[in-house]
Amino acid sequence: MLKFVVKKILFIIPVLWIVASVTFFLIRVVPGGPFDSQRNLPKAIVANLKAKYKLDKPIWEQYFFYLKRLSHLDLGISYKYTNRTVNEILVQAFPVSAVLGIGALSLAVTLGVLIGVISAVNQGKFIDFALMTLATAGISVPTFVFGILLMYVFGLKLQILPIGLWESPYHAILPIITLSLAPLANIARLSRSSVLDNLTKDHVLVARSFGISESRILIIHVLRNSLIPILTILGPMTAMLLTGSFVVEYIFAIPGMGRFFITAVSNRDYDLVIGTTLVFAVVLLLSNTIIDILYRIVDKRILRQT
Amino acid sequence: MNSILQSMLIKRITNTLGCKIALVILFFITIVSVLSWLNISLTPFNYDSTSDMILAGPSLIHPFGTDNLGRDLLSRVIYGSRLSLLIGYTVAVMAGVIGSVYGAIAGYFEGIFDTVLMAIIDVIYCLPDLLVMLLLGLVLGKGSLGILISLSLITWMGVARIVRANFIQLKNEDFVTMAKALGANDFYIMFRHIFPNSLSSLLVSLFITIPQAILAESTLSFIGLGLQAPQCSWGTLASDGLSCLRTHPNLLFFPAFCIFITVLSLNIFGDNLRDALDPKIKI
């Protein structure tokens, strides 16, 4: 087990290096530079700016300079938010996105599993049909459409919740609900089929023949095994949440990582783009590692194999 | 015999009412979109700037209303369906081709080759989709071709994983050993013996890719990093509609509803296809 954890964590470092390099070269291949949008800038000033940020050097030199700095966990300087380092910006933006993501994930898992279990227990009945139709609809709504729908109904028509910005806990409600919709629907569909699978297993039949109550069978004998497939999709789910957070932060004007990333890309703010990408990659890699470990704890069968 | 099997399969796919409705909707939307290439009195760019035709609500002449330049929204939605659907279907086909070749090679040859190929996929999976699409889209340009290629480059990995798993499982079957013993070469075995057997799960994964691609394109266009005017898809139309949400919600509603109903129909059809072809695959 320990060997496995160490191996997984050691795997993260080369991956991060590859991610940083790919992003570094990709963003530099893109036409347009960081100072192109400021029109009529005298050539001498542009040259000075480039020299200040070491953009006048050959690309290989820039690359090794970036890697050297990165090894000290220094992500560089933003070109647009003058005098702010990328680290400063990310330290501010990350907690916002984290609250959003963790909120949405917990909502999606609790409600999703609940809906899936209710559906599975009532298989074939109307409530199952209704819930699963809703879940299929849930994975078919684009995040931005759902977000705007919520804004329109709760913000503009009923006027009970704020429709943007990030100031009080109330501001988090609509974004979190928006962000959680797609993962929630996915988890509901998956947990339904997973519970159904487990309900027909032999050990459930045995438990039933012993006269154990249905609710006890469901909670103790079925649910635990059904959680394994749900754990496996939590990895892709985290990726989905990260992708969703771009859109949600864009619609609700939330100063999180996704919003900074989008503006950084259109501004060609090289260091900020790579910095944000790296943080996203770290989050995704770490969550995948944690899920892998949890997976082994919940399902003892895998542990025995390795 | 074959035709009986086929008709049984079609019956199994379309055995629910929901799937029948979904197929009818898909058929209708696709036909309208294809017919629009013939340009039957479609006026997505004609504008009537007389004051009462700007931002007009739904009426008999303009069933979906008009936009801020007085352009008929129904025409624009139909016009937008071309790119939305074209991108969705083409991306699925391209992802299918790239994914099956890649997955087939990785699955069939295994060993160090497989490890390297799968490690590449693992690394790309470590990046959020939207981020890769944004960067690739910027490099390839914001035209429809750039979006198409960058979407294909993101979606093929899921297909590759499924095809690889299939190949690993199938290549140890007796009929493959038999073919080997008879002296068939690797490519013959891959494409004549194993590939046809993994066709059903490939088909299922393709039908999961189409709605994903449509959603991704509309999302990219919506946040302004996908297609750019004068190109128009349901995503850009929804993006245009956002600015007058407060006063004219119909401008956002109709394109958004089109995306929703198309993706929903595709998802329902995909679910049924999966249940009919390959009951073993879970979501």
Coordinates of C-alpha atoms in Angstrom, one line a residue:
Chain A
M1 CA 0.0 0.0 0.0
L2 CA 2.7 2.5 1.0
K3 CA 4.7 1.5 -2.1
F4 CA 1.6 2.2 -4.2
V5 CA 1.1 5.7 -2.6
V6 CA 4.7 6.7 -3.1
K7 CA 4.7 5.5 -6.7
K8 CA 1.5 7.5 -7.4
I9 CA 2.9 10.6 -5.8
L10 CA 6.2 10.3 -7.7
F11 CA 4.2 10.0 -10.9
I12 CA 2.8 13.5 -10.4
I13 CA 6.1 15.3 -10.8
P14 CA 7.0 14.2 -14.4
V15 CA 3.4 14.7 -15.4
L16 CA 3.5 18.3 -14.1
W17 CA 6.8 18.9 -16.0
I18 CA 5.2 17.6 -19.2
V19 CA 2.1 19.7 -18.6
A20 CA 4.2 22.8 -18.0
S21 CA 6.3 22.3 -21.1
V22 CA 3.4 21.6 -23.4
T23 CA 1.5 24.7 -22.1
F24 CA 4.7 26.8 -22.3
F25 CA 5.2 26.0 -26.0
L26 CA 1.5 25.9 -27.0
I27 CA 0.8 29.4 -25.6
R28 CA 3.8 30.8 -27.4
V29 CA 2.8 29.2 -30.7
V30 CA -0.5 31.1 -30.5
P31 CA -0.4 34.2 -32.8
G32 CA -0.2 37.5 -30.9
G33 CA 1.9 38.5 -28.0
P34 CA 1.1 39.9 -24.5
F35 CA 1.7 43.6 -25.5
D36 CA -0.1 43.5 -28.9
S37 CA -3.4 44.8 -27.5
Q38 CA -1.9 48.1 -26.3
R39 CA -2.1 49.9 -29.6
N40 CA 0.4 52.6 -30.7
L41 CA 3.0 51.6 -28.1
P42 CA 6.4 52.9 -29.3
K43 CA 8.8 50.2 -30.4
A44 CA 11.3 51.1 -27.8
I45 CA 8.8 50.6 -25.0
V46 CA 7.7 47.3 -26.3
A47 CA 11.4 46.2 -26.5
N48 CA 12.0 47.4 -22.9
L49 CA 8.9 45.5 -21.7
K50 CA 10.0 42.4 -23.5
A51 CA 13.4 42.7 -22.0
K52 CA 12.0 43.2 -18.5
Y53 CA 10.0 39.9 -18.8
K54 CA 12.8 38.2 -20.6
L55 CA 10.6 37.7 -23.7
D56 CA 13.4 38.9 -26.0
K57 CA 15.6 35.9 -25.3
P58 CA 15.5 32.8 -27.5
I59 CA 12.7 30.5 -26.6
W60 CA 14.9 27.8 -25.2
E61 CA 16.5 30.2 -22.8
Q62 CA 13.1 31.4 -21.7
Y63 CA 12.1 27.8 -21.2
F64 CA 15.0 26.9 -19.0
F65 CA 14.6 30.1 -17.1
Y66 CA 11.0 29.2 -16.5
L67 CA 11.8 25.7 -15.4
K68 CA 14.5 27.0 -13.0
R69 CA 12.0 29.4 -11.5
L70 CA 9.3 26.8 -11.4
S71 CA 11.6 24.5 -9.3
H72 CA 11.5 27.2 -6.6
L73 CA 7.7 27.1 -6.9
D74 CA 7.8 30.6 -8.3
L75 CA 5.2 30.8 -11.1
G76 CA 6.4 34.2 -12.5
I77 CA 4.8 37.6 -13.0
S78 CA 1.6 38.6 -14.6
Y79 CA 2.0 41.0 -17.6
K80 CA -1.5 42.4 -17.3
Y81 CA -2.1 42.7 -13.6
T82 CA 1.0 44.8 -13.2
N83 CA 3.2 44.2 -10.2
R84 CA 1.3 41.1 -9.1
T85 CA 3.0 37.8 -9.2
V86 CA 1.1 34.8 -10.5
N87 CA 1.5 33.2 -7.1
E88 CA -0.4 36.1 -5.5
I89 CA -3.2 36.0 -8.0
L90 CA -3.6 32.2 -7.6
V91 CA -3.5 32.4 -3.8
Q92 CA -6.5 34.8 -4.0
A93 CA -8.4 32.9 -6.7
F94 CA -7.9 29.4 -5.6
P95 CA -10.0 29.4 -2.4
V96 CA -12.9 30.9 -4.3
S97 CA -12.8 28.1 -6.9
A98 CA -12.2 25.5 -4.2
V99 CA -15.3 26.6 -2.2
L100 CA -17.3 26.4 -5.4
G101 CA -15.9 23.0 -6.4
I102 CA -16.1 21.3 -3.0
G103 CA -19.6 22.7 -2.5
A104 CA -20.8 21.4 -5.9
L105 CA -19.1 18.0 -5.4
S106 CA -20.6 17.4 -2.0
L107 CA -24.0 18.4 -3.3
A108 CA -23.6 16.2 -6.3
V109 CA -22.5 13.1 -4.4
T110 CA -25.1 13.2 -1.6
L111 CA -28.1 14.1 -3.8
G112 CA -26.9 11.9 -6.6
V113 CA -26.5 8.8 -4.6
L114 CA -29.8 9.5 -2.8
I115 CA -31.7 9.8 -6.1
G116 CA -29.9 6.8 -7.5
V117 CA -30.9 4.6 -4.5
I118 CA -34.5 5.8 -4.5
S119 CA -34.7 5.1 -8.2
A120 CA -33.2 1.6 -7.9
V121 CA -35.4 0.6 -4.9
N122 CA -38.5 1.7 -6.8
Q123 CA -37.3 0.1 -10.1
G124 CA -40.0 0.2 -12.8
K125 CA -42.3 2.4 -10.9
F126 CA -43.3 6.0 -11.8
I127 CA -40.9 7.6 -9.4
D128 CA -38.0 5.7 -11.0
F129 CA -39.1 6.8 -14.5
A130 CA -39.5 10.4 -13.4
L131 CA -36.2 10.6 -11.6
M132 CA -34.2 9.0 -14.4
T133 CA -35.9 11.2 -17.0
L134 CA -34.8 14.2 -15.0
A135 CA -31.3 12.8 -14.7
T136 CA -31.0 12.2 -18.4
A137 CA -32.3 15.8 -18.9
G138 CA -29.7 16.9 -16.4
I139 CA -26.8 15.6 -18.4
S140 CA -28.3 17.1 -21.6
V141 CA -28.5 20.7 -20.4
P142 CA -25.4 22.8 -21.1
T143 CA -24.1 24.3 -17.9
F144 CA -24.5 27.8 -19.2
V145 CA -28.1 27.3 -20.0
F146 CA -28.9 25.9 -16.6
G147 CA -27.0 28.8 -14.9
I148 CA -28.8 31.4 -16.9
L149 CA -32.1 29.7 -16.2
L150 CA -31.5 29.8 -12.5
M151 CA -30.3 33.5 -12.7
Y152 CA -33.4 34.4 -14.7
V153 CA -35.9 32.7 -12.3
F154 CA -34.3 33.3 -8.9
G155 CA -32.4 36.5 -9.7
L156 CA -34.4 38.5 -12.2
K157 CA -38.0 37.2 -11.7
L158 CA -38.2 36.3 -8.0
Q159 CA -35.3 38.5 -6.9
I160 CA -34.4 36.4 -3.9
L161 CA -30.8 35.6 -4.8
P162 CA -27.9 37.6 -6.2
I163 CA -27.1 36.8 -9.8
G164 CA -23.4 37.4 -9.7
L165 CA -20.1 38.3 -8.0
W166 CA -18.7 36.7 -4.8
E167 CA -19.4 38.7 -1.7
S168 CA -21.6 36.8 0.8
P169 CA -22.5 33.1 1.2
Y170 CA -25.7 33.8 -0.6
H171 CA -23.7 34.6 -3.7
A172 CA -22.4 31.0 -3.7
I173 CA -25.8 29.3 -3.8
L174 CA -26.7 29.6 -7.5
P175 CA -23.2 28.9 -8.8
I176 CA -22.9 25.8 -6.7
I177 CA -26.2 24.5 -7.8
T178 CA -25.4 25.2 -11.5
L179 CA -22.0 23.5 -11.2
S180 CA -23.3 20.4 -9.5
L181 CA -26.1 19.6 -12.0
A182 CA -24.1 17.6 -14.5
P183 CA -22.1 15.5 -12.0
L184 CA -25.2 15.1 -9.9
A185 CA -27.2 13.6 -12.8
N186 CA -24.3 11.4 -13.8
I187 CA -23.8 10.1 -10.3
A188 CA -27.6 9.4 -10.0
R189 CA -27.6 7.4 -13.2
L190 CA -24.5 5.5 -12.2
S191 CA -25.6 4.7 -8.7
R192 CA -29.0 3.5 -9.8
S193 CA -27.4 0.9 -12.1
S194 CA -24.8 0.0 -9.5
V195 CA -27.4 -0.5 -6.7
L196 CA -29.5 -2.6 -9.1
D197 CA -26.5 -4.7 -9.9
N198 CA -25.8 -5.4 -6.3
L199 CA -29.4 -6.1 -5.3
T200 CA -29.3 -9.3 -7.3
K201 CA -26.1 -10.6 -5.8
D202 CA -26.1 -13.8 -3.9
H203 CA -25.1 -12.4 -0.5
V204 CA -28.2 -10.1 -0.7
L205 CA -30.4 -13.2 -1.3
V206 CA -28.8 -14.9 1.7
A207 CA -29.3 -11.8 3.9
R208 CA -32.9 -11.7 2.8
S209 CA -33.4 -15.4 3.6
F210 CA -32.2 -14.7 7.1
G211 CA -35.0 -12.3 7.4
I212 CA -32.9 -9.1 7.7
S213 CA -35.0 -6.0 7.0
E214 CA -34.8 -4.5 3.5
S215 CA -33.5 -1.2 4.8
R216 CA -30.7 -2.9 6.7
I217 CA -29.8 -4.9 3.6
L218 CA -29.8 -1.8 1.5
I219 CA -27.6 0.2 3.8
I220 CA -25.1 -2.4 5.0
H221 CA -25.0 -5.0 2.2
V222 CA -25.7 -3.1 -0.9
L223 CA -24.7 0.5 -0.5
R224 CA -21.1 -0.2 0.4
N225 CA -20.5 -2.3 -2.7
S226 CA -22.4 0.1 -4.9
L227 CA -20.1 2.9 -3.8
I228 CA -17.1 1.4 -5.6
P229 CA -18.1 2.3 -9.2
I230 CA -19.1 5.8 -7.9
L231 CA -15.6 6.2 -6.4
T232 CA -14.1 5.4 -9.8
I233 CA -16.0 8.1 -11.6
L234 CA -15.2 10.7 -9.0
G235 CA -11.9 11.3 -10.9
P236 CA -13.5 12.2 -14.2
M237 CA -16.1 14.0 -12.1
T238 CA -13.5 16.3 -10.7
A239 CA -12.3 17.0 -14.2
M240 CA -15.9 17.8 -15.2
L241 CA -16.2 20.2 -12.2
L242 CA -13.0 22.0 -13.2
T243 CA -14.3 22.4 -16.8
G244 CA -17.7 23.5 -15.5
S245 CA -16.1 26.0 -13.1
F246 CA -14.8 27.9 -16.2
V247 CA -18.3 28.4 -17.5
V248 CA -19.9 29.1 -14.1
E249 CA -17.3 31.6 -13.1
Y250 CA -17.7 33.3 -16.4
I251 CA -21.5 33.5 -16.2
F252 CA -21.7 34.6 -12.5
A253 CA -18.6 36.9 -12.7
I254 CA -16.8 35.1 -9.9
P255 CA -13.1 35.9 -9.5
G256 CA -12.0 32.3 -9.5
M257 CA -9.3 30.4 -11.3
G258 CA -11.4 29.7 -14.4
R259 CA -12.1 33.3 -15.0
F260 CA -8.5 34.3 -14.6
F261 CA -7.5 31.6 -17.0
I262 CA -9.9 32.7 -19.7
T263 CA -8.9 36.3 -19.4
A264 CA -5.2 35.3 -19.2
V265 CA -5.5 33.3 -22.4
S266 CA -7.1 36.1 -24.4
N267 CA -4.5 38.5 -22.9
R268 CA -1.6 36.1 -23.8
D269 CA -0.6 36.5 -20.2
Y270 CA 1.9 33.6 -20.6
D271 CA 3.0 33.0 -17.0
L272 CA -0.5 33.3 -15.6
V273 CA -1.8 30.7 -18.2
I274 CA 0.9 28.2 -17.3
G275 CA 0.4 28.9 -13.6
T276 CA -3.3 28.3 -13.7
T277 CA -2.9 25.2 -15.9
L278 CA -0.4 23.8 -13.4
V279 CA -2.7 24.3 -10.4
F280 CA -5.6 22.7 -12.3
A281 CA -3.3 19.7 -13.1
V282 CA -2.2 19.4 -9.5
V283 CA -5.8 19.4 -8.3
L284 CA -6.8 16.8 -10.8
L285 CA -3.7 14.6 -10.1
L286 CA -4.1 14.8 -6.4
S287 CA -7.8 14.0 -6.4
N288 CA -7.1 11.1 -8.7
T289 CA -4.4 9.8 -6.3
I290 CA -6.7 10.2 -3.3
I291 CA -9.5 8.4 -5.2
D292 CA -7.1 5.5 -6.1
I293 CA -6.2 5.2 -2.5
L294 CA -9.8 5.3 -1.2
Y295 CA -10.7 2.8 -3.9
R296 CA -8.2 0.3 -2.4
I297 CA -9.5 1.0 1.1
V298 CA -13.1 0.4 0.3
D299 CA -12.6 -2.6 -2.0
K300 CA -10.3 -5.0 -0.2
R301 CA -10.3 -7.3 -3.2
I302 CA -8.1 -5.0 -5.2
L303 CA -5.6 -4.7 -2.3
R304 CA -5.1 -8.4 -2.2
Q305 CA -4.3 -8.5 -5.9
T306 CA -1.5 -5.9 -5.8
Chain B
M1 CA -31.4 -14.8 -41.3
N2 CA -29.3 -11.7 -41.2
S3 CA -32.3 -9.4 -41.9
I4 CA -34.3 -11.0 -39.1
L5 CA -31.5 -10.3 -36.7
Q6 CA -31.3 -6.8 -38.0
S7 CA -35.0 -6.1 -37.6
M8 CA -34.9 -7.7 -34.1
L9 CA -32.0 -5.4 -33.2
I10 CA -33.8 -2.3 -34.5
K11 CA -36.9 -3.3 -32.4
R12 CA -34.8 -3.7 -29.3
I13 CA -33.2 -0.3 -29.8
T14 CA -36.5 1.5 -30.4
N15 CA -38.6 -0.5 -27.8
T16 CA -39.3 2.5 -25.6
L17 CA -41.6 5.4 -26.4
G18 CA -38.9 7.9 -25.3
C19 CA -36.5 6.5 -27.9
K20 CA -39.1 6.7 -30.7
I21 CA -39.8 10.3 -29.8
A22 CA -36.0 11.0 -29.6
L23 CA -35.5 9.5 -33.0
V24 CA -38.3 11.5 -34.6
I25 CA -36.9 14.7 -33.1
L26 CA -33.4 13.9 -34.3
F27 CA -34.6 13.0 -37.7
F28 CA -36.6 16.2 -38.0
I29 CA -33.8 18.4 -36.8
T30 CA -31.2 16.8 -39.1
I31 CA -33.6 16.9 -42.1
V32 CA -34.3 20.6 -41.5
S33 CA -30.6 21.3 -41.1
V34 CA -29.7 19.4 -44.3
L35 CA -32.5 20.9 -46.3
S36 CA -31.4 24.4 -45.3
W37 CA -28.3 23.9 -47.5
L38 CA -30.8 24.2 -50.4
N39 CA -31.5 27.7 -49.0
I40 CA -35.3 27.6 -49.2
S41 CA -36.3 31.2 -48.3
L42 CA -34.0 31.3 -45.4
T43 CA -33.0 34.8 -44.3
P44 CA -30.4 34.6 -41.6
F45 CA -28.6 37.7 -42.7
N46 CA -31.4 39.8 -44.2
Y47 CA -32.3 42.5 -41.7
D48 CA -35.2 44.8 -41.5
S49 CA -34.1 47.7 -39.5
T50 CA -37.4 49.5 -39.3
S51 CA -37.9 50.2 -35.7
D52 CA -40.8 47.8 -35.1
M53 CA -38.9 44.8 -36.5
I54 CA -35.9 45.1 -34.2
L55 CA -36.1 42.8 -31.2
A56 CA -39.7 41.9 -32.1
G57 CA -41.3 39.2 -30.0
P58 CA -42.5 35.9 -31.5
S59 CA -45.2 36.5 -34.2
L60 CA -46.6 34.6 -37.2
I61 CA -44.0 36.1 -39.6
H62 CA -41.1 35.6 -37.2
P63 CA -42.1 32.6 -35.0
F64 CA -39.0 32.9 -32.8
G65 CA -38.9 36.7 -32.9
T66 CA -36.1 38.9 -34.3
D67 CA -32.7 39.9 -32.9
N68 CA -31.2 43.3 -32.3
L69 CA -30.6 43.8 -36.0
G70 CA -34.0 42.7 -37.0
R71 CA -32.9 39.4 -38.3
D72 CA -35.4 36.5 -38.2
L73 CA -34.3 34.2 -35.2
L74 CA -35.9 31.1 -36.7
S75 CA -33.8 31.4 -39.8
R76 CA -30.7 32.0 -37.7
V77 CA -31.5 29.0 -35.5
I78 CA -31.8 26.8 -38.6
Y79 CA -28.7 28.3 -40.1
G80 CA -26.9 27.7 -36.8
S81 CA -28.0 24.1 -36.7
R82 CA -25.8 23.4 -39.7
L83 CA -22.6 24.1 -37.8
S84 CA -23.7 22.7 -34.5
L85 CA -24.8 19.4 -36.0
L86 CA -21.9 19.2 -38.5
I87 CA -19.4 19.7 -35.7
G88 CA -21.1 17.2 -33.5
Y89 CA -21.3 14.4 -36.1
T90 CA -17.9 15.1 -37.7
V91 CA -16.1 15.2 -34.4
A92 CA -17.6 11.8 -33.5
V93 CA -16.5 10.3 -36.7
M94 CA -13.0 11.7 -36.4
A95 CA -12.7 10.7 -32.8
G96 CA -13.9 7.2 -33.8
V97 CA -11.2 6.9 -36.5
I98 CA -8.3 8.2 -34.4
G99 CA -9.5 6.4 -31.2
S100 CA -10.0 3.0 -32.9
V101 CA -6.6 3.1 -34.6
Y102 CA -4.8 4.2 -31.5
G103 CA -6.8 1.8 -29.2
A104 CA -6.3 -1.1 -31.6
I105 CA -2.6 -0.6 -31.8
A106 CA -2.2 -0.2 -28.0
G107 CA -4.5 -3.1 -27.2
Y108 CA -3.1 -5.5 -29.8
F109 CA 0.6 -5.1 -29.3
E110 CA 0.6 -4.5 -25.5
G111 CA 3.9 -4.4 -23.7
I112 CA 6.0 -1.3 -23.6
F113 CA 4.2 0.1 -26.7
D114 CA 0.9 0.0 -24.9
T115 CA 2.4 1.5 -21.7
V116 CA 3.7 4.5 -23.6
L117 CA 0.5 5.1 -25.6
M118 CA -1.6 4.8 -22.5
A119 CA 0.7 7.1 -20.5
I120 CA 0.2 9.8 -23.1
I121 CA -3.6 9.5 -22.7
D122 CA -3.2 9.6 -18.9
V123 CA -1.2 12.9 -19.2
I124 CA -3.8 14.5 -21.4
Y125 CA -6.5 13.4 -19.0
C126 CA -4.7 15.4 -16.3
L127 CA -5.8 18.6 -18.0
P128 CA -9.3 19.9 -17.9
D129 CA -10.9 19.5 -21.3
L130 CA -11.9 23.1 -21.8
L131 CA -8.4 24.2 -21.1
V132 CA -6.9 22.0 -23.8
M133 CA -9.6 22.9 -26.2
L134 CA -8.9 26.6 -25.6
L135 CA -5.2 26.3 -26.1
L136 CA -5.6 24.1 -29.2
G137 CA -8.4 26.3 -30.5
L138 CA -6.1 29.3 -30.3
V139 CA -3.3 27.5 -32.0
L140 CA -5.5 26.2 -34.8
G141 CA -7.5 29.3 -35.3
K142 CA -11.1 30.2 -34.3
G143 CA -12.7 29.1 -37.5
S144 CA -15.0 26.1 -37.6
L145 CA -12.2 23.9 -38.8
G146 CA -10.0 24.8 -35.8
I147 CA -12.9 24.1 -33.4
L148 CA -13.5 20.8 -35.2
I149 CA -9.9 19.6 -35.0
S150 CA -9.4 20.7 -31.4
L151 CA -12.7 19.0 -30.3
S152 CA -11.7 15.8 -32.1
L153 CA -8.3 15.9 -30.4
I154 CA -10.0 15.9 -27.0
T155 CA -12.7 13.3 -27.6
W156 CA -10.8 10.5 -29.2
M157 CA -9.2 9.3 -26.0
G158 CA -12.4 7.9 -24.5
V159 CA -13.0 5.9 -27.7
A160 CA -9.3 4.7 -27.6
R161 CA -9.7 3.4 -24.1
I162 CA -12.8 1.4 -25.0
V163 CA -11.4 -0.1 -28.2
R164 CA -8.2 -1.0 -26.4
A165 CA -10.0 -2.8 -23.6
N166 CA -12.0 -4.7 -26.3
F167 CA -8.8 -5.7 -28.2
I168 CA -7.1 -6.9 -25.1
Q169 CA -10.1 -9.1 -24.2
L170 CA -10.7 -10.4 -27.7
K171 CA -7.1 -11.1 -28.8
N172 CA -6.9 -14.1 -26.4
E173 CA -10.1 -15.7 -27.9
D174 CA -9.8 -19.0 -29.7
F175 CA -10.7 -17.7 -33.1
V176 CA -7.7 -15.3 -33.0
T177 CA -5.3 -18.1 -32.0
M178 CA -6.8 -20.1 -34.9
A179 CA -6.2 -17.3 -37.4
K180 CA -2.7 -17.0 -36.1
A181 CA -2.1 -20.7 -36.5
L182 CA -3.3 -20.5 -40.1
G183 CA -0.7 -17.8 -40.7
A184 CA -2.8 -14.6 -40.8
N185 CA -0.7 -11.5 -40.3
D186 CA -1.3 -9.0 -37.5
F187 CA -3.2 -6.4 -39.6
Y188 CA -5.4 -9.0 -41.1
I189 CA -6.3 -10.3 -37.6
M190 CA -6.8 -6.8 -36.2
F191 CA -9.1 -5.6 -38.9
R192 CA -10.9 -8.7 -40.1
H193 CA -11.2 -10.6 -36.9
I194 CA -11.0 -8.4 -33.8
F195 CA -12.3 -5.1 -35.1
P196 CA -15.7 -6.3 -36.3
N197 CA -16.3 -7.9 -32.9
S198 CA -15.6 -4.6 -31.1
L199 CA -17.8 -2.6 -33.5
S200 CA -20.8 -2.5 -31.2
S201 CA -19.1 -0.9 -28.3
L202 CA -17.3 1.5 -30.7
L203 CA -20.8 2.5 -32.0
V204 CA -22.0 3.1 -28.5
S205 CA -19.1 5.2 -27.6
L206 CA -19.5 7.2 -30.8
F207 CA -23.1 8.0 -29.9
I208 CA -21.9 9.2 -26.5
T209 CA -19.4 11.5 -28.3
I210 CA -21.8 13.3 -30.5
P211 CA -23.8 15.0 -27.7
Q212 CA -20.5 15.8 -25.8
A213 CA -19.1 17.5 -28.9
I214 CA -22.3 19.5 -29.4
L215 CA -22.2 20.6 -25.8
A216 CA -18.5 21.4 -25.9
E217 CA -18.8 23.5 -29.0
S218 CA -21.8 25.5 -27.7
T219 CA -20.0 26.1 -24.4
L220 CA -16.9 27.3 -26.1
S221 CA -18.8 29.6 -28.4
F222 CA -20.9 30.8 -25.5
I223 CA -17.9 32.0 -23.5
G224 CA -16.6 33.7 -26.7
L225 CA -13.7 31.5 -27.3
G226 CA -15.3 29.3 -30.0
L227 CA -16.8 30.3 -33.3
Q228 CA -16.8 34.0 -34.1
A229 CA -19.4 36.0 -36.1
P230 CA -20.4 35.9 -39.0
Q231 CA -20.2 32.1 -38.4
C232 CA -23.1 31.1 -36.3
S233 CA -24.1 28.1 -34.3
W234 CA -26.5 27.5 -31.4
G235 CA -23.8 28.4 -29.0
T236 CA -23.0 31.8 -30.6
L237 CA -26.8 32.6 -30.9
A238 CA -27.2 31.9 -27.2
S239 CA -24.2 34.0 -26.4
D240 CA -25.7 36.9 -28.4
G241 CA -29.0 36.4 -26.6
L242 CA -27.5 36.7 -23.2
S243 CA -27.0 40.5 -23.5
C244 CA -30.8 41.1 -23.8
L245 CA -31.9 38.4 -21.3
R246 CA -33.7 40.8 -19.1
T247 CA -35.9 42.2 -21.8
H248 CA -36.0 39.6 -24.5
P249 CA -35.5 36.1 -23.1
N250 CA -36.7 34.5 -26.3
L251 CA -33.4 35.3 -28.0
L252 CA -31.6 33.0 -25.6
F253 CA -34.4 30.6 -25.0
F254 CA -34.8 29.2 -28.5
P255 CA -31.2 28.4 -29.4
A256 CA -30.6 27.0 -25.9
F257 CA -33.7 24.9 -26.2
C258 CA -32.5 23.5 -29.5
I259 CA -29.2 22.5 -27.9
F260 CA -31.0 20.9 -25.0
I261 CA -33.6 18.9 -27.1
T262 CA -30.9 17.7 -29.6
V263 CA -28.5 16.6 -26.9
L264 CA -31.3 15.0 -24.9
S265 CA -32.5 13.0 -27.9
L266 CA -29.0 11.9 -28.7
N267 CA -28.5 10.8 -25.1
I268 CA -31.8 8.9 -25.0
F269 CA -30.9 7.2 -28.3
G270 CA -27.4 6.5 -27.1
D271 CA -28.7 4.9 -23.8
N272 CA -31.1 2.6 -25.8
L273 CA -28.4 1.7 -28.2
R274 CA -26.1 0.8 -25.4
D275 CA -28.7 -1.3 -23.7
A276 CA -29.5 -3.1 -26.9
L277 CA -26.0 -3.7 -28.2
D278 CA -23.9 -4.1 -25.2
P279 CA -25.6 -4.6 -21.9
K280 CA -22.3 -5.0 -20.1
I281 CA -21.2 -1.4 -20.6
K282 CA -22.2 0.9 -17.8
I283 CA -22.8 4.6 -18.6

